Amino acid sequence: MMEKFLLFVALPVVLVCALIEAWVLSRRARFDWKAMGVSMADLIGRTVVSILLPMSIAGPAIDFIWGRRLATAHLDSWQGVLILFFGQEFCYYCYHRAAHRVRWFWCHHSVHHSPNELNLSAAFRVGLLGKLIGNTLFFIPLIWIGFSPRIVAATLALNLLYQFWIHATWIPRLGWLEYVFNTPSAHRVHHAANLEYLDANYGGVLIVFDRLFGTYSKERDDIACRYGLVHPQTSYNPLRIEFDPWAALARDLLGARSIRAVLGYLLMPPGWKPDGEGETTEELRLRAAGSRR
């Protein structure tokens, strides 16, 4: 039922909305149609990969945990629905934070951040290799406490569907909603490559875990968001956008001279170097602070 809803209802609606927005924006100013084409190519490619590769690398672990679950949870009460909603939101926050702070996951997630303009079509650019890197491992706690893998996957799909509209740049701040929900303003900050905004606002539907764990950053009137990667991706080749981060990781691993370096390149934040002279968010901010003295 959920698969049919996403394919025959949600997908056509979001595609039409993205096309309408693109047409309106192109009437007002220059619009990057090529970038939109790359995002559409990613959507099509991801669909093909899902058909050809129905199983995830995390599948065996999910099956193992489901077979040893603590209980079997049902959604026949409001308590069960709330536990699933907040549990999924917390797991998503953990995954999304890791996707920015662990290079292995960032190599995949960077595809989503590669557009240099933010608009609704950018939401389609997610990357092809999600099933091969273990993203779904972050949601195993929900399965362990008793929610079926199918229900967890459906809830995640709805979470991601919610996030479609927050990729708009023309929706203003939304008052008190900014304190609770992930809004377009909060997500503009998340997609910004400005040093002041890096590594912030990881929530899916809610922004409360960012506020609880100190990763919330407010959109500022004095700093306009610059979208894209710290080192902008200028290619419109979908294969380069998809595989350049992995090629860079492979080069670093081949040049590693110790187990520490290998593990660091895989598990430390993007930009990490064994000698401490890298370009992690923290190092870039320290250098920027030093240059202002």
CSV table of C-alpha atoms in Angstrom, one decimal:
chain,number,residue,atom,x,y,z
A,1,MET,CA,0.0,0.0,0.0
A,2,MET,CA,2.7,2.5,1.0
A,3,GLU,CA,4.8,1.6,-2.1
A,4,LYS,CA,1.8,2.3,-4.4
A,5,PHE,CA,1.1,5.6,-2.6
A,6,LEU,CA,4.7,6.8,-3.0
A,7,LEU,CA,4.9,5.7,-6.7
A,8,PHE,CA,1.5,6.7,-8.0
A,9,VAL,CA,0.5,9.6,-5.8
A,10,ALA,CA,3.4,11.2,-4.0
A,11,LEU,CA,6.0,11.0,-6.8
A,12,PRO,CA,3.8,12.6,-9.5
A,13,VAL,CA,2.7,15.4,-7.1
A,14,VAL,CA,6.3,16.3,-6.1
A,15,LEU,CA,7.5,16.2,-9.7
A,16,VAL,CA,4.7,18.5,-10.8
A,17,CYS,CA,5.5,20.9,-7.9
A,18,ALA,CA,9.2,20.9,-8.7
A,19,LEU,CA,8.4,21.7,-12.4
A,20,ILE,CA,6.0,24.5,-11.5
A,21,GLU,CA,8.6,26.0,-9.1
A,22,ALA,CA,11.3,25.7,-11.8
A,23,TRP,CA,9.1,27.5,-14.3
A,24,VAL,CA,8.2,30.3,-11.9
A,25,LEU,CA,11.8,30.8,-10.8
A,26,SER,CA,13.1,30.8,-14.4
A,27,ARG,CA,10.6,33.6,-15.2
A,28,ARG,CA,12.1,35.7,-12.4
A,29,ALA,CA,15.8,35.0,-12.8
A,30,ARG,CA,18.3,32.6,-14.3
A,31,PHE,CA,17.5,29.0,-13.5
A,32,ASP,CA,19.9,26.1,-13.7
A,33,TRP,CA,18.0,23.7,-15.8
A,34,LYS,CA,21.1,21.5,-16.3
A,35,ALA,CA,21.3,21.0,-12.5
A,36,MET,CA,17.6,20.1,-12.4
A,37,GLY,CA,18.3,17.5,-15.1
A,38,VAL,CA,21.1,16.0,-13.0
A,39,SER,CA,18.7,15.7,-10.1
A,40,MET,CA,16.1,14.0,-12.3
A,41,ALA,CA,18.8,11.7,-13.7
A,42,ASP,CA,19.7,10.7,-10.1
A,43,LEU,CA,16.0,10.0,-9.3
A,44,ILE,CA,15.7,7.7,-12.4
A,45,GLY,CA,19.1,6.0,-11.7
A,46,ARG,CA,18.2,5.4,-8.1
A,47,THR,CA,14.9,3.8,-9.2
A,48,VAL,CA,16.7,1.5,-11.6
A,49,VAL,CA,19.3,0.5,-9.0
A,50,SER,CA,16.5,-0.2,-6.5
A,51,ILE,CA,14.9,-2.6,-9.0
A,52,LEU,CA,18.1,-4.3,-9.9
A,53,LEU,CA,19.4,-4.4,-6.3
A,54,PRO,CA,16.3,-5.1,-4.1
A,55,MET,CA,18.4,-6.1,-1.1
A,56,SER,CA,20.4,-3.7,1.1
A,57,ILE,CA,23.8,-4.5,2.5
A,58,ALA,CA,22.2,-4.0,5.9
A,59,GLY,CA,19.6,-6.6,5.1
A,60,PRO,CA,21.2,-9.6,7.0
A,61,ALA,CA,21.7,-7.4,10.1
A,62,ILE,CA,18.1,-6.3,10.0
A,63,ASP,CA,16.8,-9.8,9.6
A,64,PHE,CA,19.0,-10.9,12.5
A,65,ILE,CA,17.7,-8.2,14.8
A,66,TRP,CA,14.1,-8.7,13.8
A,67,GLY,CA,14.4,-12.4,14.6
A,68,ARG,CA,15.6,-11.4,18.1
A,69,ARG,CA,13.4,-8.5,18.8
A,70,LEU,CA,12.4,-7.7,22.4
A,71,ALA,CA,8.7,-7.6,21.5
A,72,THR,CA,6.3,-7.0,18.6
A,73,ALA,CA,5.1,-3.5,18.5
A,74,HIS,CA,1.7,-2.6,17.0
A,75,LEU,CA,0.3,0.8,15.8
A,76,ASP,CA,-3.1,0.3,17.4
A,77,SER,CA,-2.6,2.9,20.0
A,78,TRP,CA,-1.5,6.5,20.1
A,79,GLN,CA,1.4,5.6,22.4
A,80,GLY,CA,2.8,3.2,19.8
A,81,VAL,CA,2.5,5.8,17.1
A,82,LEU,CA,4.3,8.4,19.2
A,83,ILE,CA,7.1,6.0,20.1
A,84,LEU,CA,7.6,5.1,16.4
A,85,PHE,CA,7.5,8.8,15.3
A,86,PHE,CA,10.0,10.1,17.9
A,87,GLY,CA,12.1,7.0,17.7
A,88,GLN,CA,12.4,7.3,14.0
A,89,GLU,CA,13.1,11.0,14.2
A,90,PHE,CA,15.9,10.4,16.7
A,91,CYS,CA,17.4,7.6,14.5
A,92,TYR,CA,17.2,9.8,11.5
A,93,TYR,CA,19.0,12.6,13.4
A,94,CYS,CA,21.8,10.2,14.3
A,95,TYR,CA,22.1,8.9,10.7
A,96,HIS,CA,22.0,12.4,9.2
A,97,ARG,CA,24.6,13.7,11.6
A,98,ALA,CA,26.9,10.7,10.8
A,99,ALA,CA,26.3,11.4,7.1
A,100,HIS,CA,28.1,14.7,7.6
A,101,ARG,CA,30.6,13.7,10.2
A,102,VAL,CA,31.8,10.3,9.0
A,103,ARG,CA,33.5,10.4,5.7
A,104,TRP,CA,32.3,6.9,4.6
A,105,PHE,CA,28.7,8.1,4.8
A,106,TRP,CA,29.5,11.6,3.6
A,107,CYS,CA,30.8,10.2,0.3
A,108,HIS,CA,27.2,9.1,-0.5
A,109,HIS,CA,25.4,12.0,1.2
A,110,SER,CA,27.6,14.7,-0.5
A,111,VAL,CA,25.7,14.0,-3.7
A,112,HIS,CA,22.6,15.5,-2.1
A,113,HIS,CA,24.6,18.6,-1.2
A,114,SER,CA,26.3,19.0,-4.6
A,115,PRO,CA,23.7,21.4,-6.2
A,116,ASN,CA,24.9,25.0,-6.2
A,117,GLU,CA,21.3,26.3,-6.1
A,118,LEU,CA,18.7,25.1,-3.7
A,119,ASN,CA,15.2,24.4,-5.0
A,120,LEU,CA,12.6,21.7,-4.8
A,121,SER,CA,14.3,19.6,-7.6
A,122,ALA,CA,17.4,19.3,-5.4
A,123,ALA,CA,15.5,17.1,-3.1
A,124,PHE,CA,15.5,14.4,-5.8
A,125,ARG,CA,19.3,14.3,-5.8
A,126,VAL,CA,20.1,11.7,-3.2
A,127,GLY,CA,22.7,9.3,-4.7
A,128,LEU,CA,22.6,5.9,-6.2
A,129,LEU,CA,24.6,3.8,-3.6
A,130,GLY,CA,22.4,4.1,-0.5
A,131,LYS,CA,21.8,0.4,-0.3
A,132,LEU,CA,25.5,-0.4,-0.4
A,133,ILE,CA,26.8,1.8,2.5
A,134,GLY,CA,24.7,0.8,5.5
A,135,ASN,CA,22.5,3.8,6.1
A,136,THR,CA,19.6,1.7,7.4
A,137,LEU,CA,21.7,0.3,10.2
A,138,PHE,CA,20.9,3.5,12.1
A,139,PHE,CA,17.2,2.4,12.3
A,140,ILE,CA,17.9,-1.1,13.7
A,141,PRO,CA,17.0,0.0,17.3
A,142,LEU,CA,13.4,0.5,16.2
A,143,ILE,CA,13.4,-3.0,14.8
A,144,TRP,CA,15.0,-4.4,18.0
A,145,ILE,CA,12.2,-2.9,20.2
A,146,GLY,CA,9.5,-4.5,17.9
A,147,PHE,CA,8.6,-2.4,14.9
A,148,SER,CA,8.7,-4.4,11.7
A,149,PRO,CA,11.3,-3.5,9.1
A,150,ARG,CA,8.4,-2.7,6.7
A,151,ILE,CA,6.9,-0.2,9.1
A,152,VAL,CA,10.2,1.4,9.8
A,153,ALA,CA,10.9,1.7,6.1
A,154,ALA,CA,7.5,3.2,5.4
A,155,THR,CA,8.0,5.8,8.3
A,156,LEU,CA,11.4,6.8,6.9
A,157,ALA,CA,9.8,7.2,3.5
A,158,LEU,CA,7.2,9.6,4.9
A,159,ASN,CA,9.9,11.5,6.8
A,160,LEU,CA,11.8,12.0,3.5
A,161,LEU,CA,8.6,13.0,1.7
A,162,TYR,CA,8.0,15.7,4.3
A,163,GLN,CA,11.5,17.1,3.6
A,164,PHE,CA,10.7,17.7,0.0
A,165,TRP,CA,9.0,21.1,0.6
A,166,ILE,CA,11.8,22.4,2.9
A,167,HIS,CA,14.2,22.6,-0.1
A,168,ALA,CA,12.4,25.9,-1.1
A,169,THR,CA,14.3,29.2,-0.8
A,170,TRP,CA,11.2,31.4,-1.3
A,171,ILE,CA,9.3,30.3,1.8
A,172,PRO,CA,10.1,32.7,4.7
A,173,ARG,CA,10.7,32.0,8.3
A,174,LEU,CA,7.6,30.5,9.9
A,175,GLY,CA,7.5,32.0,13.4
A,176,TRP,CA,7.1,29.7,16.3
A,177,LEU,CA,7.2,26.7,14.1
A,178,GLU,CA,10.9,27.2,13.8
A,179,TYR,CA,11.3,26.1,17.4
A,180,VAL,CA,9.8,22.7,16.8
A,181,PHE,CA,9.8,21.7,13.1
A,182,ASN,CA,12.5,21.4,10.4
A,183,THR,CA,11.5,24.3,8.1
A,184,PRO,CA,12.7,25.7,4.8
A,185,SER,CA,14.7,28.3,6.8
A,186,ALA,CA,16.4,25.7,9.0
A,187,HIS,CA,17.1,23.5,5.9
A,188,ARG,CA,18.6,26.4,4.0
A,189,VAL,CA,21.2,26.6,6.7
A,190,HIS,CA,21.7,22.9,6.5
A,191,HIS,CA,22.5,23.1,2.8
A,192,ALA,CA,24.7,26.2,3.1
A,193,ALA,CA,28.5,25.9,2.6
A,194,ASN,CA,29.3,29.0,4.6
A,195,LEU,CA,31.7,28.4,7.4
A,196,GLU,CA,29.2,29.9,9.9
A,197,TYR,CA,26.5,27.4,8.9
A,198,LEU,CA,28.4,24.1,8.4
A,199,ASP,CA,27.3,20.9,10.2
A,200,ALA,CA,23.9,22.1,11.5
A,201,ASN,CA,20.2,21.3,11.5
A,202,TYR,CA,20.2,17.5,10.9
A,203,GLY,CA,16.6,16.9,11.9
A,204,GLY,CA,14.0,15.3,9.5
A,205,VAL,CA,10.5,16.5,10.5
A,206,LEU,CA,11.5,18.0,13.8
A,207,ILE,CA,14.3,20.4,14.8
A,208,VAL,CA,14.1,19.5,18.6
A,209,PHE,CA,17.1,17.1,18.6
A,210,ASP,CA,19.3,19.7,17.0
A,211,ARG,CA,18.3,22.1,19.8
A,212,LEU,CA,18.9,19.4,22.4
A,213,PHE,CA,22.3,18.4,21.2
A,214,GLY,CA,23.6,21.8,20.2
A,215,THR,CA,23.6,21.4,16.4
A,216,TYR,CA,20.9,24.0,15.7
A,217,SER,CA,21.9,27.1,13.7
A,218,LYS,CA,19.5,29.9,12.8
A,219,GLU,CA,19.4,31.5,9.4
A,220,ARG,CA,20.9,35.0,9.7
A,221,ASP,CA,19.9,38.1,7.9
A,222,ASP,CA,23.6,39.3,7.7
A,223,ILE,CA,24.9,36.0,6.1
A,224,ALA,CA,23.3,34.9,2.9
A,225,CYS,CA,23.4,31.1,2.3
A,226,ARG,CA,25.9,29.9,-0.3
A,227,TYR,CA,24.6,26.5,-1.4
A,228,GLY,CA,26.6,23.5,-2.5
A,229,LEU,CA,29.8,21.9,-1.2
A,230,VAL,CA,32.7,23.7,0.5
A,231,HIS,CA,34.7,23.1,-2.7
A,232,PRO,CA,31.8,23.5,-5.3
A,233,GLN,CA,31.0,20.8,-7.7
A,234,THR,CA,30.9,22.4,-11.1
A,235,SER,CA,30.3,19.3,-13.2
A,236,TYR,CA,27.0,18.4,-14.7
A,237,ASN,CA,28.1,14.8,-15.3
A,238,PRO,CA,26.0,12.6,-13.0
A,239,LEU,CA,28.7,9.9,-12.8
A,240,ARG,CA,31.3,12.5,-11.7
A,241,ILE,CA,28.9,13.9,-9.1
A,242,GLU,CA,28.2,10.4,-7.8
A,243,PHE,CA,31.7,8.9,-7.8
A,244,ASP,CA,34.2,11.8,-7.3
A,245,PRO,CA,33.9,11.6,-3.5
A,246,TRP,CA,34.5,7.8,-3.6
A,247,ALA,CA,37.5,8.3,-6.0
A,248,ALA,CA,39.0,10.8,-3.6
A,249,LEU,CA,38.5,8.5,-0.7
A,250,ALA,CA,40.1,5.6,-2.6
A,251,ARG,CA,43.2,7.8,-3.4
A,252,ASP,CA,43.5,8.7,0.3
A,253,LEU,CA,43.3,5.1,1.4
A,254,LEU,CA,45.9,4.0,-1.2
A,255,GLY,CA,48.2,6.6,0.1
A,256,ALA,CA,47.6,5.8,3.8
A,257,ARG,CA,50.7,4.7,5.7
A,258,SER,CA,49.1,3.3,8.9
A,259,ILE,CA,46.0,1.6,10.2
A,260,ARG,CA,45.2,4.9,12.0
A,261,ALA,CA,45.3,6.8,8.7
A,262,VAL,CA,43.0,4.2,7.1
A,263,LEU,CA,40.5,4.3,9.9
A,264,GLY,CA,40.7,8.1,10.0
A,265,TYR,CA,40.0,8.5,6.3
A,266,LEU,CA,37.0,6.2,6.6
A,267,LEU,CA,35.5,7.3,10.0
A,268,MET,CA,36.7,10.8,10.7
A,269,PRO,CA,34.9,13.9,9.4
A,270,PRO,CA,35.4,14.9,5.7
A,271,GLY,CA,38.6,16.8,5.2
A,272,TRP,CA,40.5,14.9,8.0
A,273,LYS,CA,44.2,14.4,7.5
A,274,PRO,CA,46.6,12.3,9.6
A,275,ASP,CA,48.9,15.3,10.2
A,276,GLY,CA,46.2,17.5,11.5
A,277,GLU,CA,46.4,19.9,8.6
A,278,GLY,CA,43.1,19.0,7.0
A,279,GLU,CA,39.9,20.8,6.2
A,280,THR,CA,37.4,19.6,8.8
A,281,THR,CA,34.8,22.1,9.9
A,282,GLU,CA,36.7,22.6,13.1
A,283,GLU,CA,40.0,23.2,11.4
A,284,LEU,CA,38.6,25.6,8.9
A,285,ARG,CA,36.9,27.6,11.7
A,286,LEU,CA,40.1,27.7,13.8
A,287,ARG,CA,42.1,29.0,10.8
A,288,ALA,CA,39.4,31.6,10.1
A,289,ALA,CA,39.5,32.7,13.7
A,290,GLY,CA,43.3,32.9,13.6
A,291,SER,CA,43.3,35.0,10.5
A,292,ARG,CA,40.9,37.6,12.1
A,293,ARG,CA,43.2,38.2,15.0
